[in-house]
């Protein structure tokens, strides 16, 4: 592993984050004002650190980026960015605990949306904006990562959409990554602007609208309100947010293709159709299970809550408009299981990703076929192309590492004294980057009461889930560090 | 699929079961007497049905058994045998519900050990003996199945120990299956006799000793006492049962090899070492987590309870000597997770089987290696031999089908109104053939309060888990039924 170019790229990321932090200042100025200086200083420190790293790299001999450097950039990038991103929380005095500040920030950048604040409405506006912005930056980072970087690294079946967007084709990280990133950046800004406009049209203030748009399109889930979307109790807002969560959970390569006029590409994509159909089935089951006993048989209301919460959990956003912890067990278990497949690859959403689940299901069915017809040769197809055995192996390996991480982290959390439902759902919700779980970390509760140790464990789970596990685990192999 | 030879074999199985049922009569005669006639009639009906099926087959043209007939015999065999096996429960009036009688019997034959009886001590002795005997017959059936039949069918990696025991080698079910079965039968009887003797030496009556021995060596879990082994509160009994549960959960091919003087073969076997080491680690964790807060720091007592319950869950026996539902969350979650890997292939135990978990872990680690070193060629080895890619695919397919079945059944159970913990743990415990779960089906509770529908779902889960899923699912493919 060559450390120099890695530090250089991380320096660049810090500059981007620092500059983004500055955009909170107008809100600080307009509203409370008290957080103006703390955020300004945080931004300047972040930018300065970034510039220092880049200058340091410039003085070093030029070195090319390879696969191993890719892993290091991705993992250390998120860790370091969250370190500087937690400064505003500490400098404003919103929390005095470094653990809490870091938890909130890594939860933001990984688009998880688990919070340690019990009363977000008491936070200053500049800080609330920065909190939502961490989601938005993280979401953008994930799209670039999964469409442009991960396919080269060959992670867990991600190479399957290598051809979807103009991206790099060689075994190196090339400038074409930057080109792809720019195209996606434009699309991301456009979608955010449209949602902000639609929310304002419904009567939300510009501040609340942009913060919620940041948290929706990035499938993050931080709200500016204590009761999240339930505060408004508005069918209009709920449906707008449901729609944009779904858009955020869809492969951005398909949106890009649709913008170029090829709208049919959504329906030709196996993963999108799987995502859509499972969403429809889940919404129907949840609607039917909550409409008689809850909401006095008001089917339309039940349908709205079902659609919102199913899409929120599937896309791993974590917004809430109702306390599903009191719903019928059937509705709860459907929501719990939807965390695992999660959203689409190449989206801002989390979970195992529908493409992997689809390939795994096809593998399962194929094995059944082979059992009855031992001599059959039936290759697995995805979007019409034959899937190589190697790809299926990395997808299988991914599932295995996911399950191991899930079990190990659940065991560690229960060792801190947390009950089983809270521990297991907190780990599942953190790894899938959903946010709220069940038990004492349910949709109307938060993560403030956990021990520092538990917060670090869950923070690590968020990062592992967000960076597709392999990326992080690769750093722990001795082979990784050899020259 | 050729139905005629299938019916013939099932007829033979019915005769075996009917004759075994007759062995309950001495106990009926000695103790209560009331159940003598009901059991006698049940046995005669079962034998008559078997003879009728065999005669019917004899008059048909001779046909060879192939792979598809193998699947049909295995699945229909268990279903039909449980049908006749439930007659004693109905004829004695122990229950008037056919659902309950069938649930108890399929739970017996699959060596699950979930019961619908709230007061087993009120049952007559002949019936209690028959209940324990269903475990013992089912356990023997499973050993023969997994050592002699499944490897030919190539199910989920089972072909890996094709060579371990003298078994069939061609793509047909041959008379050598019967030869293997006879050898294992002797070993099984021997182990049961030794455990019965050791329990009697400790002061247990012959009746209780043989019933507990049946339920231990088959890793079933039905006890003749309401409080299971907790009734005795004896360290001696607990350790004997722990030892024999472990023996029952070990590959019987290894016991066979040890009997022939090759004791070292245990420690050369990858699966056994994995099974042993994970048992030791789990026992240590559970001991440490319960010894301070429970049992007043009495470490030896905590160690005994930990060892007993870990081995009981790992081997999927389901005997209880303490109410682990009140233990520390860490201890509970370890017990919950140990249900999934379960015991060794070729044993009477259940779960995914350690051999599969080991191969899956190796696959996961291998994928990580390949990621850092894309050009590396590192084949996966098991017991020194290279494992073929096809084998890994069937193991992966098995895991996938296991998870799908688990999720689907959990969703169906919550739809009946059961809470999440009860539903999920009941499904996990049924599929792994453990017996008790958590929530309202915990180690000191039972399955009596479930709806009939839920009981049928769980019965199906027991069968799916016991027959390695593939065997049952294969019957649902259209290809299966073609000529």
mmCIF file of N, CA and C in Angstrom, chain B residues 30 221 239 460 481:
data_model
loop_
_atom_site.group_PDB
_atom_site.id
_atom_site.type_symbol
_atom_site.label_atom_id
_atom_site.label_comp_id
_atom_site.label_asym_id
_atom_site.label_seq_id
_atom_site.Cartn_x
_atom_site.Cartn_y
_atom_site.Cartn_z
ATOM 1 N N UNK B 30 -46.846 -53.314 32.673
ATOM 2 C CA UNK B 30 -46.249 -53.185 34.006
ATOM 3 C C UNK B 30 -46.832 -52.014 34.794
ATOM 4 N N UNK B 221 -35.077 -34.632 22.813
ATOM 5 C CA UNK B 221 -35.389 -33.690 23.879
ATOM 6 C C UNK B 221 -36.671 -33.925 24.656
ATOM 7 N N UNK B 239 -24.189 -34.004 33.575
ATOM 8 C CA UNK B 239 -22.947 -34.236 32.832
ATOM 9 C C UNK B 239 -23.047 -35.445 31.906
ATOM 10 N N UNK B 460 -44.229 -28.281 9.425
ATOM 11 C CA UNK B 460 -43.580 -28.253 8.107
ATOM 12 C C UNK B 460 -42.137 -27.779 8.226
ATOM 13 N N UNK B 481 -41.823 -34.457 -11.329
ATOM 14 C CA UNK B 481 -42.938 -35.368 -11.571
ATOM 15 C C UNK B 481 -42.983 -35.918 -12.984
#
